[in-house]
Short mmCIF file of N, CA, C and O in Angstrom, two decimals:
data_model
loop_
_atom_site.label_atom_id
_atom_site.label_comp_id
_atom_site.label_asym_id
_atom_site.label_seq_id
_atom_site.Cartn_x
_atom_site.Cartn_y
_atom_site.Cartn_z
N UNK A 1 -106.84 -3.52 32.39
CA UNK A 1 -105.42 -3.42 32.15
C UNK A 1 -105.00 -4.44 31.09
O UNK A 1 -105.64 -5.48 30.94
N UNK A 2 -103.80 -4.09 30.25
CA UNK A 2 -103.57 -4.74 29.18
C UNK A 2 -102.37 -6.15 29.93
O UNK A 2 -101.64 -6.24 30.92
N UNK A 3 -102.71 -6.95 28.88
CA UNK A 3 -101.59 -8.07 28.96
C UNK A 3 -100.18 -7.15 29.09
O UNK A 3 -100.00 -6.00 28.69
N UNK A 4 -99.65 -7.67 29.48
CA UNK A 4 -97.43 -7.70 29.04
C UNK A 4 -96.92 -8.70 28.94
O UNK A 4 -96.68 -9.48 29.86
N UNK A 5 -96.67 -8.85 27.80
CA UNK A 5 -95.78 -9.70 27.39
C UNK A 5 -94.39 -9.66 27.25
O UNK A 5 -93.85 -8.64 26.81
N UNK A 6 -93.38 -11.19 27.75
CA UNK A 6 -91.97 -11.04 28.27
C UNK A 6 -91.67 -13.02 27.67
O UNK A 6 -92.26 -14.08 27.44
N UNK A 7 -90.28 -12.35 27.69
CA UNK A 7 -89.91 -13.74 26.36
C UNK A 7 -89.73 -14.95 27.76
O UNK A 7 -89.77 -14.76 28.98
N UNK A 8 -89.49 -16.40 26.84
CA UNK A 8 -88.56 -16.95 28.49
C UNK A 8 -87.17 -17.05 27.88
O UNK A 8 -86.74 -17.20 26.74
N UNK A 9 -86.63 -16.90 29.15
CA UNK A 9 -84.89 -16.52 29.01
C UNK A 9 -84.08 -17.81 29.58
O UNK A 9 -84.23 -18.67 30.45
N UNK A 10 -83.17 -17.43 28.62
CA UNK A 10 -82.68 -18.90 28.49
C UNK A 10 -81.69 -19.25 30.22
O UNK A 10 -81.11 -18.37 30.85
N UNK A 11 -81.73 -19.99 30.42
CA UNK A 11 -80.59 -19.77 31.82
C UNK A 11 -80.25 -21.17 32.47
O UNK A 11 -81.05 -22.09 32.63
N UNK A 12 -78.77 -21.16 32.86
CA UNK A 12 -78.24 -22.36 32.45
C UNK A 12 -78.40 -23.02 34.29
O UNK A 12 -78.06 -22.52 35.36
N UNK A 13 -79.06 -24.32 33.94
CA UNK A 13 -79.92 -25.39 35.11
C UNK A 13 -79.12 -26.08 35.68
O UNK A 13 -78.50 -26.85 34.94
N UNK A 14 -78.83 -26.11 37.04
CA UNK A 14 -77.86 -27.09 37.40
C UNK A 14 -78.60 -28.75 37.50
O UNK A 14 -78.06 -29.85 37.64
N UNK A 15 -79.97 -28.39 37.35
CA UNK A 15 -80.15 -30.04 37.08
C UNK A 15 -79.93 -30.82 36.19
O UNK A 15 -79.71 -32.02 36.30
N UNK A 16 -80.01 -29.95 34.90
CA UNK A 16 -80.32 -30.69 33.40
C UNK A 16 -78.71 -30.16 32.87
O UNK A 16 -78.77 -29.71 31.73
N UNK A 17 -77.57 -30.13 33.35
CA UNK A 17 -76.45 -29.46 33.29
C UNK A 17 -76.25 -28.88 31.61
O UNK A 17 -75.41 -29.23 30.79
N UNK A 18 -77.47 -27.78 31.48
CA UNK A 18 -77.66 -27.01 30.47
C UNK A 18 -78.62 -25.85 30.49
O UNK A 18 -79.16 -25.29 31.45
N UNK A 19 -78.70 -25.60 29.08
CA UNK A 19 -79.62 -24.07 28.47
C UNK A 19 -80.91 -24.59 29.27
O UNK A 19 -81.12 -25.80 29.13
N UNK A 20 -81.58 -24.07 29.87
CA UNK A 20 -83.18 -24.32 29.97
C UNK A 20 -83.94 -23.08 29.96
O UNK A 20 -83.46 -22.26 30.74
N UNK A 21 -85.36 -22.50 29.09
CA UNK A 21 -85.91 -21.61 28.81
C UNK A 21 -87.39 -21.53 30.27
O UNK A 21 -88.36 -22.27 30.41
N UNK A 22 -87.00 -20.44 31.02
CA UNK A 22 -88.01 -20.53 32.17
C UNK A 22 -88.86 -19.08 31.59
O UNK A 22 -88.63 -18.34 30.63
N UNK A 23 -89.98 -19.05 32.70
CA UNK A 23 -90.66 -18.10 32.75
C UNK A 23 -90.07 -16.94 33.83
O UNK A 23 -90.59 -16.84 34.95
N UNK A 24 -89.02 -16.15 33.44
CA UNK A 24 -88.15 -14.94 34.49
C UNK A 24 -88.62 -13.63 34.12
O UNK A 24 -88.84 -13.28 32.96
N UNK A 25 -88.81 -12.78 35.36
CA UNK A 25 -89.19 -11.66 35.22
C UNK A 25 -88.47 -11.13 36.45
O UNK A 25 -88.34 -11.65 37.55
N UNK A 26 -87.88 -9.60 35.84
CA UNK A 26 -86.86 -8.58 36.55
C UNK A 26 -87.72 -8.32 37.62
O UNK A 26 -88.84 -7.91 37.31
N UNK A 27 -87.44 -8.47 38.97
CA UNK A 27 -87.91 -7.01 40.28
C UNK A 27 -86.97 -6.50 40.24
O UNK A 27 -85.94 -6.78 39.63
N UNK A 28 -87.34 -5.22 41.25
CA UNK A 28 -86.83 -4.30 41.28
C UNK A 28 -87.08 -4.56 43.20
O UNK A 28 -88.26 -4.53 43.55
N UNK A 29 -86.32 -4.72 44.00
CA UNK A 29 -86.42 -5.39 45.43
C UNK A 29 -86.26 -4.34 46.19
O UNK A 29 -85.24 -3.71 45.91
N UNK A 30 -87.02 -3.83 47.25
CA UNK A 30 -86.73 -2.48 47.89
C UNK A 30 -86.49 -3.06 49.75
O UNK A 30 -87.38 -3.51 50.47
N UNK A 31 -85.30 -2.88 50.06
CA UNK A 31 -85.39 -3.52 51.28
C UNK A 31 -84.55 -1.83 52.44
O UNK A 31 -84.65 -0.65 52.12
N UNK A 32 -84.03 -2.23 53.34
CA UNK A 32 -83.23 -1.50 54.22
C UNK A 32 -81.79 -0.69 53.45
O UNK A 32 -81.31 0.44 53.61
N UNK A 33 -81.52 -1.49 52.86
CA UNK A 33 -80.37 -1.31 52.45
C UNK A 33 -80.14 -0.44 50.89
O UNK A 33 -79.12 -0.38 50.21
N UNK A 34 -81.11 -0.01 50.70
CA UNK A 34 -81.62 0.39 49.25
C UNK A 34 -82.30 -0.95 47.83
O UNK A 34 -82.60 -2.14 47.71
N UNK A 35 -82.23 0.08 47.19
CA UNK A 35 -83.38 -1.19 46.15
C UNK A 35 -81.78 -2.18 44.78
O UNK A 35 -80.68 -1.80 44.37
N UNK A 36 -82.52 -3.35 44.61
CA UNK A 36 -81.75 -4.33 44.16
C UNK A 36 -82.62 -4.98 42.92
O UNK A 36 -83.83 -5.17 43.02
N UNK A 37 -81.95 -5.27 41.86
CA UNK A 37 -82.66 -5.66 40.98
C UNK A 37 -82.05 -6.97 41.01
O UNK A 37 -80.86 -7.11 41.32
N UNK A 38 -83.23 -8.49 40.56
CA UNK A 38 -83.10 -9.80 40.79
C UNK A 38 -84.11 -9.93 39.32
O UNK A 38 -84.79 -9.09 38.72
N UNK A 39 -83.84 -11.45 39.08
CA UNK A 39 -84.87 -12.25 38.47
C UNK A 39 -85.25 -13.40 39.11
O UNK A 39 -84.45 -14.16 39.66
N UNK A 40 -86.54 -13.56 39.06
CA UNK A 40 -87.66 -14.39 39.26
C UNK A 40 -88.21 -15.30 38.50
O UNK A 40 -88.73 -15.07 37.41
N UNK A 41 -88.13 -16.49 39.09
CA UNK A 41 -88.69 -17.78 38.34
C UNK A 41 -90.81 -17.35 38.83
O UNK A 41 -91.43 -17.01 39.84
N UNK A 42 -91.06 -17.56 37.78
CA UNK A 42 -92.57 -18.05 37.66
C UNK A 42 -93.27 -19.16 38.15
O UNK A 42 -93.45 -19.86 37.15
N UNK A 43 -93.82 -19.77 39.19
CA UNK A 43 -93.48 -21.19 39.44
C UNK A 43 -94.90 -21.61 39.81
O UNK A 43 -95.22 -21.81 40.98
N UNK A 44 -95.74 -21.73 38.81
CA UNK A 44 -97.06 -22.55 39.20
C UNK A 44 -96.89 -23.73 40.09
O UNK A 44 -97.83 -24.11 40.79
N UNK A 45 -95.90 -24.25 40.09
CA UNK A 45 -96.13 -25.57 40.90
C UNK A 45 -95.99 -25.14 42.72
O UNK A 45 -96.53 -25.67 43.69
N UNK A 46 -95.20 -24.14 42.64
CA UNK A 46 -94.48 -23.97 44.21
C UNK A 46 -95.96 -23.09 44.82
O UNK A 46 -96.77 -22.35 44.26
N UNK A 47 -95.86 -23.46 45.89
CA UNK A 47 -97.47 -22.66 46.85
C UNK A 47 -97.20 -21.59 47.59
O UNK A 47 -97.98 -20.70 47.93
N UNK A 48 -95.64 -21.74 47.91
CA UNK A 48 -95.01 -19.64 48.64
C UNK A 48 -94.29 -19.28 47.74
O UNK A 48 -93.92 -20.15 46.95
N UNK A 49 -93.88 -18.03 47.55
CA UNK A 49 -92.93 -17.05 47.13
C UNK A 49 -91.55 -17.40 48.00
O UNK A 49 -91.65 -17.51 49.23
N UNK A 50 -90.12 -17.61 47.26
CA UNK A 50 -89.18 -18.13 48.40
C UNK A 50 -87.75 -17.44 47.97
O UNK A 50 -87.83 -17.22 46.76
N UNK A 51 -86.81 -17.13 48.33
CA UNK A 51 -85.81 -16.54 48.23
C UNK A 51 -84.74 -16.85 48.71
O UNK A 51 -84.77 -17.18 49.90
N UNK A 52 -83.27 -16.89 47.94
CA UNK A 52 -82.26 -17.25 49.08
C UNK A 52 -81.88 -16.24 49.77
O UNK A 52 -82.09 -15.03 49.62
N UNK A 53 -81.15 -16.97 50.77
CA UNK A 53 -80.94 -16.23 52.19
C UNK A 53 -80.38 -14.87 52.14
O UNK A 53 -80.69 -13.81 52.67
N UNK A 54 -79.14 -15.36 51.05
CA UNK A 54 -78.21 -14.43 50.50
C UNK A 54 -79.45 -12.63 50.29
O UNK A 54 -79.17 -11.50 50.69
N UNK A 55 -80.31 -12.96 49.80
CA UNK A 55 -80.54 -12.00 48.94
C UNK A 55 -81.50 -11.33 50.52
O UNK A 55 -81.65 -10.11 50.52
N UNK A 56 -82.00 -11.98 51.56
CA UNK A 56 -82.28 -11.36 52.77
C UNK A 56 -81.21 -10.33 53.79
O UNK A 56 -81.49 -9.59 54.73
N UNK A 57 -80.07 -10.62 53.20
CA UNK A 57 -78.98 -10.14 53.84
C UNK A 57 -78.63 -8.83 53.04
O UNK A 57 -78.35 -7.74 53.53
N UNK A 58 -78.71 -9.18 51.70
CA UNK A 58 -78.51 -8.21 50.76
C UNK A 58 -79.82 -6.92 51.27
O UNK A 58 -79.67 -5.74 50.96
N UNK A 59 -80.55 -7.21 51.73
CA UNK A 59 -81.86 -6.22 51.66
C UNK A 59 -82.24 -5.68 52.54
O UNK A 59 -83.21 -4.94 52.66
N UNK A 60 -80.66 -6.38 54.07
CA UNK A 60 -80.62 -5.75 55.24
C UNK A 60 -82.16 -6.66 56.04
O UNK A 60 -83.10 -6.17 56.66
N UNK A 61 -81.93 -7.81 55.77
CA UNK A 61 -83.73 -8.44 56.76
C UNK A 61 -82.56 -9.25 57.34
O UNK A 61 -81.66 -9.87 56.78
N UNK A 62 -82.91 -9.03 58.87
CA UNK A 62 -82.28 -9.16 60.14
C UNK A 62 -82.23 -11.38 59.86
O UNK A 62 -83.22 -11.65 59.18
N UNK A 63 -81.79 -12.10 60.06
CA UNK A 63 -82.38 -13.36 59.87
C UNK A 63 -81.92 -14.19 61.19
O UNK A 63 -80.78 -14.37 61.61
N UNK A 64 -83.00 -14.59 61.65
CA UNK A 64 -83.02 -15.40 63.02
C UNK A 64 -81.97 -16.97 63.56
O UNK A 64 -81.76 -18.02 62.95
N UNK A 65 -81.55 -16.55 64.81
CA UNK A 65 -80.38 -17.61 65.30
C UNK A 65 -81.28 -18.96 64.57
O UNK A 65 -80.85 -19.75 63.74
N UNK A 66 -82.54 -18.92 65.13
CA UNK A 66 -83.27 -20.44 64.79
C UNK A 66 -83.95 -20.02 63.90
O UNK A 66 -84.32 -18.86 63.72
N UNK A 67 -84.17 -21.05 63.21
CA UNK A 67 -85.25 -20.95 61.58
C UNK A 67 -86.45 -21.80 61.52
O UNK A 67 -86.49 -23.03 61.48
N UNK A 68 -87.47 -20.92 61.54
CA UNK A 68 -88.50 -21.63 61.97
C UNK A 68 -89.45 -22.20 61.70
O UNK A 68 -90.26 -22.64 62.51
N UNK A 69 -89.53 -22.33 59.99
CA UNK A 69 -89.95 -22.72 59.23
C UNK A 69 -89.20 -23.60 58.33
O UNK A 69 -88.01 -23.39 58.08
N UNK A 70 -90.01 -24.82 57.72
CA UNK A 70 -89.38 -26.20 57.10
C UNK A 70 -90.29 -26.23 56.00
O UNK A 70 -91.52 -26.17 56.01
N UNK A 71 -89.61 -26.33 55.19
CA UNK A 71 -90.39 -26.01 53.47
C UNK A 71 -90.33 -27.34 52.85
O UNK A 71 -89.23 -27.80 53.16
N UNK A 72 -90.84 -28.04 52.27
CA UNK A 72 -90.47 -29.37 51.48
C UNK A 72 -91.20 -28.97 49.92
O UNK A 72 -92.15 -28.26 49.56
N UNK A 73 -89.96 -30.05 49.08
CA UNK A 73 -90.41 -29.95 48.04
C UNK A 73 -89.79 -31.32 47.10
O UNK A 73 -89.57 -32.49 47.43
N UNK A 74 -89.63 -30.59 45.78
CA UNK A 74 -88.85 -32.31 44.79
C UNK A 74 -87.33 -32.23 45.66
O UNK A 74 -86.61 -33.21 45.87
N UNK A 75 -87.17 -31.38 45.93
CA UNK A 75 -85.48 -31.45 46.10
C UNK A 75 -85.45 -31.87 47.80
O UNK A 75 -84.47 -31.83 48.54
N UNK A 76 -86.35 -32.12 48.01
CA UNK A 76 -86.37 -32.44 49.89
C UNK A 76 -86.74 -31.33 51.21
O UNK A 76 -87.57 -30.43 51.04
N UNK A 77 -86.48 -31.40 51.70
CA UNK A 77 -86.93 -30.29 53.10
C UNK A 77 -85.57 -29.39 53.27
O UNK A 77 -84.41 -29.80 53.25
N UNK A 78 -86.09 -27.92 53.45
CA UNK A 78 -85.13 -26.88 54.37
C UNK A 78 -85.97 -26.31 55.30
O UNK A 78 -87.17 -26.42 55.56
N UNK A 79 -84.76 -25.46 55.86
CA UNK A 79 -84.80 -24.93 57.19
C UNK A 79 -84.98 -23.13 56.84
O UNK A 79 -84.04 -22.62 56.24
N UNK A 80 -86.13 -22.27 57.21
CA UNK A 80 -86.12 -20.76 56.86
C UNK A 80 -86.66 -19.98 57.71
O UNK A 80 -87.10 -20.16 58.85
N UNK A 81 -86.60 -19.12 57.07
CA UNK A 81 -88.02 -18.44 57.67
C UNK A 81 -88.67 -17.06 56.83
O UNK A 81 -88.26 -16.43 55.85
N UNK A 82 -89.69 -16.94 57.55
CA UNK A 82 -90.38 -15.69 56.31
C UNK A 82 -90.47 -14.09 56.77
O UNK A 82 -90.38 -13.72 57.94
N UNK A 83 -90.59 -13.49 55.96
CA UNK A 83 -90.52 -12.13 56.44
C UNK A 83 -90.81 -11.19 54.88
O UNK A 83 -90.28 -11.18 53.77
N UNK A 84 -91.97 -10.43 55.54
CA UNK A 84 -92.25 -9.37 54.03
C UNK A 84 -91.14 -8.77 53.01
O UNK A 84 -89.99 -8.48 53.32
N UNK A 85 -91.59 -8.67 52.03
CA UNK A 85 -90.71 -8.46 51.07
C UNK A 85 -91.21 -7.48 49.79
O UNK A 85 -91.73 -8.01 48.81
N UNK A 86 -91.03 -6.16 49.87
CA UNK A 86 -91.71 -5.37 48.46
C UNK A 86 -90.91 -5.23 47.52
O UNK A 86 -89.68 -5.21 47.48
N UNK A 87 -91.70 -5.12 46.74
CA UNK A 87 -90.87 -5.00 45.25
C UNK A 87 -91.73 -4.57 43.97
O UNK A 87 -92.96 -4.67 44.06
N UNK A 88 -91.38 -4.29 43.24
CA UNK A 88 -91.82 -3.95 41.83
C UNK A 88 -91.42 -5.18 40.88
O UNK A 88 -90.44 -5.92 40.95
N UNK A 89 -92.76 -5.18 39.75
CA UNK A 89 -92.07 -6.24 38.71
C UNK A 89 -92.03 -5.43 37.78
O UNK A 89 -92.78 -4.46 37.68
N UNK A 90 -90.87 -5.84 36.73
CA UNK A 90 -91.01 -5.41 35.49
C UNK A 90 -92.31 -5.13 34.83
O UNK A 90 -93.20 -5.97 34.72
N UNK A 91 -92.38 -3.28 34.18
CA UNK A 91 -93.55 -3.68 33.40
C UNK A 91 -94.92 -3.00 34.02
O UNK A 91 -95.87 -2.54 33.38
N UNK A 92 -94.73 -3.07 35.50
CA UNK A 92 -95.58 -2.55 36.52
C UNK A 92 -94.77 -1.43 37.03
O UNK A 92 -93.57 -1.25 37.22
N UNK A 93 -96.27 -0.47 37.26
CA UNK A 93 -95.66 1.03 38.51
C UNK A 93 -96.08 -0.04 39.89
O UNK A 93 -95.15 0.09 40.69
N UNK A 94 -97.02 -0.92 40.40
CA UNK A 94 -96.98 -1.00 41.66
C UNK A 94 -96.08 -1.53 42.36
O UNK A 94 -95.25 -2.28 41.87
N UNK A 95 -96.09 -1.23 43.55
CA UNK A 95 -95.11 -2.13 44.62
C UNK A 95 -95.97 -3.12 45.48
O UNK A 95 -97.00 -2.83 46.07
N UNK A 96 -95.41 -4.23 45.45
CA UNK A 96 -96.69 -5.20 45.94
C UNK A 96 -95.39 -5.60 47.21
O UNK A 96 -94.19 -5.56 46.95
N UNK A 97 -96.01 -6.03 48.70
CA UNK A 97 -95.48 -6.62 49.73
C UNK A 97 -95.86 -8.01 49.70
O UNK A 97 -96.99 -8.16 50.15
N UNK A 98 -95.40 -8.87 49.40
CA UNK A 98 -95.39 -10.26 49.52
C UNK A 98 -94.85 -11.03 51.05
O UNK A 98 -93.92 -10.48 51.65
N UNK A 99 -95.35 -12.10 51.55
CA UNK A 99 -94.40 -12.41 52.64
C UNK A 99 -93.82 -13.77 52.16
O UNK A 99 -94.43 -14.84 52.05
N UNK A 100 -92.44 -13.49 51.90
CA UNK A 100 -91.40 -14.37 51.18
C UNK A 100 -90.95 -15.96 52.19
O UNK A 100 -91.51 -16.03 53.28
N UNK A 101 -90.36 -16.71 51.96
CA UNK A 101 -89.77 -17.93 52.87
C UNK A 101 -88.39 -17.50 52.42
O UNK A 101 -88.40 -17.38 51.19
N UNK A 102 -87.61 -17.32 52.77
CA UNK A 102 -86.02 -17.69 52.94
C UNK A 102 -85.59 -18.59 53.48
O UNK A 102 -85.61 -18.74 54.70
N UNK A 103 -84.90 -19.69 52.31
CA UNK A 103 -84.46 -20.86 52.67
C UNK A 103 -82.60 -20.42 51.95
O UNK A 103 -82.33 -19.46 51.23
N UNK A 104 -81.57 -21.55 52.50
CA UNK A 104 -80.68 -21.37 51.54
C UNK A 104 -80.35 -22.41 50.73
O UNK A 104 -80.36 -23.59 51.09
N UNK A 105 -80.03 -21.97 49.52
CA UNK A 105 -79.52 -22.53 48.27
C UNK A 105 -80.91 -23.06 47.86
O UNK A 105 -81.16 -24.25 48.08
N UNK A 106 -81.95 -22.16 47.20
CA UNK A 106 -82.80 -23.31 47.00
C UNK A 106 -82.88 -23.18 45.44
O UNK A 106 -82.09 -22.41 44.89
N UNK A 107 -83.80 -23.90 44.68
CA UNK A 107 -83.13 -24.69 43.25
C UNK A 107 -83.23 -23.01 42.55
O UNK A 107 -82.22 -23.03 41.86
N UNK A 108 -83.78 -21.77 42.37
CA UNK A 108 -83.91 -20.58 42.12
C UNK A 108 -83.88 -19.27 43.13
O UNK A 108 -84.63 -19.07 44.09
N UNK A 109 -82.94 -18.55 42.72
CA UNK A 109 -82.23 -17.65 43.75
C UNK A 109 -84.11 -16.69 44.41
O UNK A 109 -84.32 -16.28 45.55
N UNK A 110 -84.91 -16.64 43.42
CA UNK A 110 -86.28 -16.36 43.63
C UNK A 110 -87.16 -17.01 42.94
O UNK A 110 -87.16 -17.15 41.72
N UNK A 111 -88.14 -17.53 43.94
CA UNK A 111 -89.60 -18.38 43.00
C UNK A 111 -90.70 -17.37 43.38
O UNK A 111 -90.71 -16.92 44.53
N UNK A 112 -91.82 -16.91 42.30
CA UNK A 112 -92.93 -16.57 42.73
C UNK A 112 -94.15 -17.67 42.62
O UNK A 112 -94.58 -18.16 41.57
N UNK A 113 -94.43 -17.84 43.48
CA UNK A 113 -95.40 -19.27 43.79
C UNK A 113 -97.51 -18.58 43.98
O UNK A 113 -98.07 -17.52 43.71
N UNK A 114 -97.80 -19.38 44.35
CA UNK A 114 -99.52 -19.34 44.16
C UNK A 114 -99.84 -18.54 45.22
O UNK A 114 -100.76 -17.79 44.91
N UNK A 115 -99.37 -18.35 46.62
CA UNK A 115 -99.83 -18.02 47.53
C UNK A 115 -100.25 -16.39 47.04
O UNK A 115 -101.38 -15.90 47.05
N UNK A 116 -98.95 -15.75 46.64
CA UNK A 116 -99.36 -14.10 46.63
C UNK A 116 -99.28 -13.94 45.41
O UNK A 116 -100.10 -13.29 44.76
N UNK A 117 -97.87 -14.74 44.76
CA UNK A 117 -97.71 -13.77 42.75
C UNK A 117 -99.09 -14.10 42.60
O UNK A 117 -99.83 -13.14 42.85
N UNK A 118 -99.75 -15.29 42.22
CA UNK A 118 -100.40 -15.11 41.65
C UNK A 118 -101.84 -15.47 41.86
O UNK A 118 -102.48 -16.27 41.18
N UNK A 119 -102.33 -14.67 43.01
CA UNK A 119 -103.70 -13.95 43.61
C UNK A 119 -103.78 -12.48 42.87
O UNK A 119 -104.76 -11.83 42.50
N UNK A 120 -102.36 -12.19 42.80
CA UNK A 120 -102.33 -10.60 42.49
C UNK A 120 -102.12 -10.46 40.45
O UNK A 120 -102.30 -9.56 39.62
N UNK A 121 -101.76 -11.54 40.40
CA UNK A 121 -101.35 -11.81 38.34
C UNK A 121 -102.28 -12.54 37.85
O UNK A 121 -102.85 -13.37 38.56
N UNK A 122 -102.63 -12.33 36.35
CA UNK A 122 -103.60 -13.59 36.01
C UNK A 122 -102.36 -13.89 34.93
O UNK A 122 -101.66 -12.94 34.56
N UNK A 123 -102.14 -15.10 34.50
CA UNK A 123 -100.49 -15.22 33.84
C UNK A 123 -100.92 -16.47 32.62
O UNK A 123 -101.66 -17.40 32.94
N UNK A 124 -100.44 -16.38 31.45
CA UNK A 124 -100.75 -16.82 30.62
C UNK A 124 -99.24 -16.93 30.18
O UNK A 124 -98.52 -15.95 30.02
N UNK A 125 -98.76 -18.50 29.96
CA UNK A 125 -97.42 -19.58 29.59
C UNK A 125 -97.58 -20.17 28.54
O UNK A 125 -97.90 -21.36 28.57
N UNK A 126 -97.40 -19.47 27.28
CA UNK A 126 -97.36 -19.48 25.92
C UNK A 126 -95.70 -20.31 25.61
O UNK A 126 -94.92 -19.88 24.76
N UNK A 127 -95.40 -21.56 26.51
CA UNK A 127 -94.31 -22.07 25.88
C UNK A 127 -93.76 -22.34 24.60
O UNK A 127 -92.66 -22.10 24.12
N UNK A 128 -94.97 -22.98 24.09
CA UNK A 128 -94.63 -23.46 22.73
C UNK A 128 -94.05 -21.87 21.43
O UNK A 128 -93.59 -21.93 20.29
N UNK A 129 -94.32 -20.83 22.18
CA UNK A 129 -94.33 -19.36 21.30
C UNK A 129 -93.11 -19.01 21.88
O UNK A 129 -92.51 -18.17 21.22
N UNK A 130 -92.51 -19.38 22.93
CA UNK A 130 -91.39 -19.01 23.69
C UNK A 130 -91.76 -17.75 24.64
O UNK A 130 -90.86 -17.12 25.19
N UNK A 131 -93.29 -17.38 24.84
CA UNK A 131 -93.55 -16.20 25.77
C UNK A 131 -94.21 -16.19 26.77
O UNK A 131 -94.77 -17.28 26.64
N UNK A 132 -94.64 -15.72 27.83
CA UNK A 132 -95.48 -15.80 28.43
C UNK A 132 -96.30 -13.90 29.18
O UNK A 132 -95.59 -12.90 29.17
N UNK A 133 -97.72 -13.84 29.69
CA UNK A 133 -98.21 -12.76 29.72
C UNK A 133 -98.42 -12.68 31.51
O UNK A 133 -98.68 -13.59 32.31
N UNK A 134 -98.19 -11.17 31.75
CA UNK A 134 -98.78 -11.14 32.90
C UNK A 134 -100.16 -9.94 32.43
O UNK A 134 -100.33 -9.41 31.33
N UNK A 135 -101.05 -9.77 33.76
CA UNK A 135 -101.49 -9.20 33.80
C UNK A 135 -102.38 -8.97 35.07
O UNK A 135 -102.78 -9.93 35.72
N UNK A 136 -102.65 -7.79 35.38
CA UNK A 136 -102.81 -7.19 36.81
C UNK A 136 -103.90 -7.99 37.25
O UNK A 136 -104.71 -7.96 36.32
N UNK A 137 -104.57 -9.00 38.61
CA UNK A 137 -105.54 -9.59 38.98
C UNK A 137 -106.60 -8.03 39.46
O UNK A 137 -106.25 -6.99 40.00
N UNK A 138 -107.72 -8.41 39.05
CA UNK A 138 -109.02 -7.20 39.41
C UNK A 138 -109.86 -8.11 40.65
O UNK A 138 -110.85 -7.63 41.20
#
């Protein structure tokens, strides 16, 4: 399968209270409630796939009185929990099921992290070109 290549898009950071150029790519989110299109941060550093809460509600995923999972990271510890999540990425016919963390407010409305994006992507971060590549893991 061939590379795809996708620019990084500019999008404004509440840390650096400005423009910052990430690695984002469109899903296409298929939950209960019908399908939802989001963007996705790329996130070599993060180790799950994580989502805000908001967008569990949006997709009709039921979310529990207690939360039972505690995520830590640069920004400190939350409170979530996880539950499968399919979707399509830009670019791709497949639908891949990931099992997501839902935390709320966390620093990107979606991160794809090491555990599943990318077992299933081999991904090449051509910053300095402003692009970066996915391509299907064999």
């Amino acid at each position: 399968m061939d590379w795809k290549e996708y620019p990084y898009i500019g999008h404004l950071s509440k840390q650096l209270s400005g423009l910052s150029y990430r690695p984002l790519v469109e899903l296409e989110l298929h939950g209960l409630t019908g399908t939802h299109r989001a963007s996705a941060l790329i996130d070599s550093g993060s180790e799950a796939s994580m989502m805000d809460m908001e967008i569990a509600e949006a997709l009709g995923i039921k979310i529990p009185e207690h939360l039972p999972i505690t995520v830590s990271g640069v920004s400190g510890s939350k409170r979530g929990f996880s539950s499968p999540v399919s979707f399509k990425v830009e670019g791709f016919d497949d639908v891949f099921t990931f099992t997501v963390i839902f935390v709320s407010e966390p620093s990107f409305d979606i991160v794809l992290g090491q555990q599943d994006f990318f077992r299933n992507f081999d991904i090449e971060f051509l910053r300095n070109e402003g692009i970066f590549r996915l391509k299907r893991s064999v």
